XYZ file of C-alpha atoms in Angstrom:
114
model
C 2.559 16.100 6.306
C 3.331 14.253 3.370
C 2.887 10.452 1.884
C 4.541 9.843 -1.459
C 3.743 6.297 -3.573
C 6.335 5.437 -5.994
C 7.020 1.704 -7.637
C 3.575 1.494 -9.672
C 4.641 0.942 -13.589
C 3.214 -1.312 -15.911
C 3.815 -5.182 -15.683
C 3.198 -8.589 -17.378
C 0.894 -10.830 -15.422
C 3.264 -12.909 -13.044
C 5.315 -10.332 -12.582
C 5.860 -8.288 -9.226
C 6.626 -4.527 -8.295
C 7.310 -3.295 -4.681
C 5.452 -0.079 -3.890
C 7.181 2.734 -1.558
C 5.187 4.996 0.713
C 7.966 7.820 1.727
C 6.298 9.556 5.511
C 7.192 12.976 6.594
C 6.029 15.576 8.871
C 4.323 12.952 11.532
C 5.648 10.697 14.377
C 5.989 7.576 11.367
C 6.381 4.999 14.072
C 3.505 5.729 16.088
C 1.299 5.264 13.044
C -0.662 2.124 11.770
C 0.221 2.156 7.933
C -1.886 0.639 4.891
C -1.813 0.429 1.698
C -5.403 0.465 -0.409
C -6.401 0.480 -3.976
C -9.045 2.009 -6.461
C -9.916 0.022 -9.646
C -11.668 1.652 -12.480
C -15.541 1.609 -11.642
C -15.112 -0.206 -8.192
C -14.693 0.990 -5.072
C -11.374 2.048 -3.096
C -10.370 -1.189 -1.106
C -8.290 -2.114 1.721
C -5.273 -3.934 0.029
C -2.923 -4.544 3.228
C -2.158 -3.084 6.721
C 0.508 -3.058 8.990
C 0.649 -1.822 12.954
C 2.698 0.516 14.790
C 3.839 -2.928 16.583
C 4.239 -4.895 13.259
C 1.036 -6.247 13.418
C -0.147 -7.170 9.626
C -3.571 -8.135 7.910
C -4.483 -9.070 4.201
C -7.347 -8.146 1.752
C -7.810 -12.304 1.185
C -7.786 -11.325 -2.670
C -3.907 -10.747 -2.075
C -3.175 -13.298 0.808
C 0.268 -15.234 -0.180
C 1.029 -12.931 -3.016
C 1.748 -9.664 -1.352
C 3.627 -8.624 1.860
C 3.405 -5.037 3.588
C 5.885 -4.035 5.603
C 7.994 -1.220 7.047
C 11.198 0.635 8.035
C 10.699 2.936 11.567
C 14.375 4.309 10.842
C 13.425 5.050 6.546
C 10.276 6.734 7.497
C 8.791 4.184 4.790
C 6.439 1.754 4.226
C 6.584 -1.000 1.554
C 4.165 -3.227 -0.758
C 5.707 -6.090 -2.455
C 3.683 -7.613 -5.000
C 4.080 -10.994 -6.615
C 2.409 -13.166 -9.055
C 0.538 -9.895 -10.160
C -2.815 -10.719 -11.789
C -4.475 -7.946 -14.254
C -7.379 -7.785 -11.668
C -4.622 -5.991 -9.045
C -4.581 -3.279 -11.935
C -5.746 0.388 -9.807
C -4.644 3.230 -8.202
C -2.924 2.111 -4.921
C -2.543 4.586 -2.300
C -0.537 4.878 1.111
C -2.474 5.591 4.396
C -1.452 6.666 7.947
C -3.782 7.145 11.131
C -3.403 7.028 14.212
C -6.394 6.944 16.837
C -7.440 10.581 16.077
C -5.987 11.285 12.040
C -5.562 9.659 8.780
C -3.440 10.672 6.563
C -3.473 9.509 2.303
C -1.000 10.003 -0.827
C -1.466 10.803 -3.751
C -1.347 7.439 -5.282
C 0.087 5.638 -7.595
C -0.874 3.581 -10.619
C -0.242 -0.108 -11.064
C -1.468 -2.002 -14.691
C -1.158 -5.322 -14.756
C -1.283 -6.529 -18.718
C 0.491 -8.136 -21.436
């Protein structure tokens, strides 16, 4: 099983980035995908989340400003990220689960700064 983030860099405030989450080695579709992020000294955080059916939900931090979604056929899940603000600078990692495992990348780092 493997989840690899790419996308993260380092951007101006305002700016935007889309985050990839490549799947492999699980049943991608049947899984409930999210995306969540660790800031230095704060806790890890729920950032976005997506359903097997397509369902989404927000972190209200990031409501209107970023969009999860995903590709069944790619194997991938997506962050895009707009209007960036240097308090969305962390570590954002990809999660899978289903009702019985959960499954996390390695993550990948976003900076936000001019």
């Amino acid at each position: 099983v493997q989840l690899v983030e790419s996308g993260g860099g380092l951007v101006q405030p305002g700016g935007s980035l889309r985050l990839s989450c490549a799947a492999s080695g699980f049943s991608f579709s049947n899984y409930a995908m999210a995306w969540f992020r660790r800031a230095p000294g704060k806790q890890r955080e729920l950032v976005a989340a997506i359903t097997n059916s397509g369902t989404t939900n927000y972190a209200d931090s990031v409501k209107g400003r970023f969009t999860i979604f995903r590709d069944n056929a790619k194997g991938t899940a997506y962050l895009r990220m707009n209007s960036l603000k240097p308090e969305d600078t962390a570590v954002y990692y990809c999660s899978g689960s289903d009702y019985a495992t959960n499954y996390w990348g390695q993550g990948t780092q976003v900076t936000v700064s001019s």
